[in-house]
Short mmCIF file of C-alpha atoms in Angstrom, two decimals:
data_model
loop_
_atom_site.label_atom_id
_atom_site.label_comp_id
_atom_site.label_asym_id
_atom_site.label_seq_id
_atom_site.Cartn_x
_atom_site.Cartn_y
_atom_site.Cartn_z
CA VAL A 172 37.63 -53.19 -79.06
CA GLN A 173 39.94 -50.97 -81.05
CA LEU A 174 40.94 -47.60 -79.69
CA GLN A 175 42.32 -44.71 -81.68
CA ALA A 176 43.86 -41.64 -80.09
CA SER A 177 43.98 -38.44 -82.11
CA GLY A 178 44.36 -34.71 -81.67
CA GLY A 179 48.05 -34.45 -80.99
CA GLY A 180 50.30 -31.91 -82.64
CA LEU A 181 52.81 -29.14 -82.14
CA VAL A 182 51.83 -26.31 -79.82
CA GLN A 183 53.65 -23.51 -78.05
CA ALA A 184 53.99 -23.47 -74.29
CA GLY A 185 50.83 -22.13 -72.74
CA GLY A 186 48.69 -23.44 -75.56
CA SER A 187 45.93 -26.04 -75.58
CA LEU A 188 45.08 -29.29 -77.30
CA ARG A 189 42.20 -31.70 -77.00
CA LEU A 190 42.92 -35.37 -77.47
CA SER A 191 40.21 -37.81 -78.45
CA CYS A 192 40.09 -41.55 -77.91
CA THR A 193 37.49 -43.18 -80.12
CA ALA A 194 36.51 -46.81 -79.97
CA SER A 195 35.45 -49.00 -82.84
CA GLY A 196 33.97 -52.42 -82.57
CA PRO A 197 32.29 -53.33 -79.28
CA THR A 198 31.47 -50.21 -77.30
CA VAL A 199 33.95 -48.86 -74.82
CA SER A 200 31.17 -47.01 -73.04
CA TYR A 201 31.07 -49.57 -70.23
CA TYR A 202 34.80 -49.47 -69.49
CA ALA A 203 36.86 -47.25 -67.26
CA THR A 204 39.37 -45.47 -69.46
CA GLY A 205 42.71 -43.87 -68.84
CA TRP A 206 45.26 -41.68 -70.57
CA PHE A 207 48.93 -42.46 -70.34
CA ARG A 208 51.96 -40.77 -71.84
CA GLN A 209 55.51 -41.69 -72.68
CA ALA A 210 58.19 -39.07 -73.10
CA PRO A 211 61.38 -39.82 -75.04
CA GLY A 212 63.69 -41.98 -72.98
CA LYS A 213 61.19 -42.35 -70.15
CA GLU A 214 58.76 -44.99 -69.01
CA ARG A 215 55.08 -44.79 -69.77
CA GLU A 216 53.22 -42.94 -67.04
CA PHE A 217 49.60 -42.63 -66.02
CA VAL A 218 47.98 -39.23 -66.55
CA ALA A 219 44.23 -39.40 -65.96
CA SER A 220 41.31 -41.80 -65.59
CA ILE A 221 37.55 -41.73 -65.79
CA THR A 222 34.90 -44.21 -64.73
CA TRP A 223 32.64 -45.77 -67.33
CA ASP A 224 29.81 -43.33 -66.60
CA GLY A 225 31.99 -40.24 -66.33
CA ALA A 226 30.87 -39.66 -62.75
CA SER A 227 34.39 -39.75 -61.33
CA THR A 228 37.72 -38.59 -62.69
CA TYR A 229 41.29 -38.59 -61.49
CA THR A 230 44.34 -36.67 -62.70
CA VAL A 231 47.90 -36.85 -61.48
CA ASP A 232 49.31 -33.89 -59.57
CA SER A 233 51.62 -32.83 -62.39
CA VAL A 234 48.66 -32.02 -64.66
CA LYS A 235 45.96 -31.25 -62.10
CA GLY A 236 44.22 -27.99 -62.89
CA ARG A 237 45.54 -28.04 -66.46
CA PHE A 238 44.21 -31.33 -67.91
CA THR A 239 40.61 -32.49 -67.83
CA ILE A 240 39.38 -35.95 -68.79
CA SER A 241 35.80 -36.42 -69.94
CA ARG A 242 33.73 -38.75 -72.05
CA ASP A 243 30.74 -38.86 -74.35
CA ASN A 244 29.44 -42.40 -74.38
CA ALA A 245 26.94 -41.60 -77.11
CA LYS A 246 29.96 -40.96 -79.33
CA ASN A 247 32.03 -43.75 -77.84
CA THR A 248 34.77 -41.22 -77.19
CA VAL A 249 36.94 -40.17 -74.25
CA TYR A 250 38.65 -36.78 -74.29
CA LEU A 251 41.68 -35.21 -72.66
CA GLN A 252 41.55 -31.43 -72.67
CA MET A 253 45.04 -30.09 -72.11
CA ASN A 254 45.50 -26.42 -71.24
CA SER A 255 48.52 -24.38 -70.19
CA LEU A 256 50.79 -26.91 -71.83
CA LYS A 257 54.42 -27.05 -70.79
CA PRO A 258 57.46 -28.42 -72.64
CA GLU A 259 57.58 -31.26 -70.11
CA ASP A 260 54.17 -32.41 -71.36
CA THR A 261 55.83 -33.45 -74.62
CA ALA A 262 55.16 -37.16 -75.09
CA VAL A 263 53.24 -39.76 -77.02
CA TYR A 264 49.81 -39.98 -75.43
CA TYR A 265 47.90 -43.24 -75.28
CA CYS A 266 44.39 -44.12 -74.23
CA ALA A 267 43.55 -47.47 -72.73
CA ALA A 268 40.49 -49.26 -71.37
CA ASP A 269 40.18 -51.51 -68.34
CA VAL A 270 37.47 -54.13 -68.77
CA ASN A 271 37.70 -55.34 -65.18
CA TYR A 272 37.64 -52.00 -63.36
CA ARG A 273 35.17 -52.31 -60.49
CA TYR A 274 35.71 -49.20 -58.38
CA ARG A 275 32.98 -46.58 -58.11
CA GLU A 276 35.54 -43.78 -58.11
CA ALA A 277 38.35 -43.06 -60.52
CA ARG A 278 41.83 -44.02 -59.34
CA PRO A 279 45.36 -44.15 -60.71
CA MET A 280 45.63 -46.92 -63.27
CA ARG A 281 48.46 -49.35 -63.91
CA ALA A 282 49.51 -49.86 -67.50
CA GLU A 283 49.80 -53.61 -67.01
CA ALA A 284 46.17 -53.80 -65.88
CA MET A 285 44.76 -52.25 -69.04
CA ASP A 286 43.08 -54.54 -71.54
CA TYR A 287 42.90 -52.42 -74.67
CA TRP A 288 45.30 -49.81 -75.96
CA GLY A 289 45.04 -47.28 -78.71
CA ARG A 290 47.85 -46.18 -80.96
CA GLY A 291 49.41 -43.11 -79.49
CA THR A 292 49.25 -39.54 -80.64
CA LEU A 293 52.29 -37.28 -80.37
CA VAL A 294 52.09 -34.03 -78.44
CA THR A 295 55.02 -31.66 -78.80
CA VAL A 296 55.16 -28.49 -76.73
CA SER A 297 57.75 -25.94 -77.76
CA SER A 298 59.19 -23.40 -75.35
#
């Protein structure tokens, strides 16, 4: 499975972006997927997750109400809609898939538990 994140860019505070995570090779449609981000000089942090069927999602408190994770398995793609962006959202965003995820509901994900990672996409929010 190869994942590719795209959709990043430069946006003013208050603006919106939609990130896409598209899989090539074996389908990612059966895997729980998460978005992580890494700001300059900081550790990678979990942002949002979604179960394989899209029935359950989870977002961290810092982005709750502003970011929405979703997926279209027919397109083998997971999305992260980001609204009301803040300068502190500036980071490289990564998507990752967990082959062994067995929970019915979405939960916070650990980076070390993820099996496949996409190349990141840079999001820069100017004040």
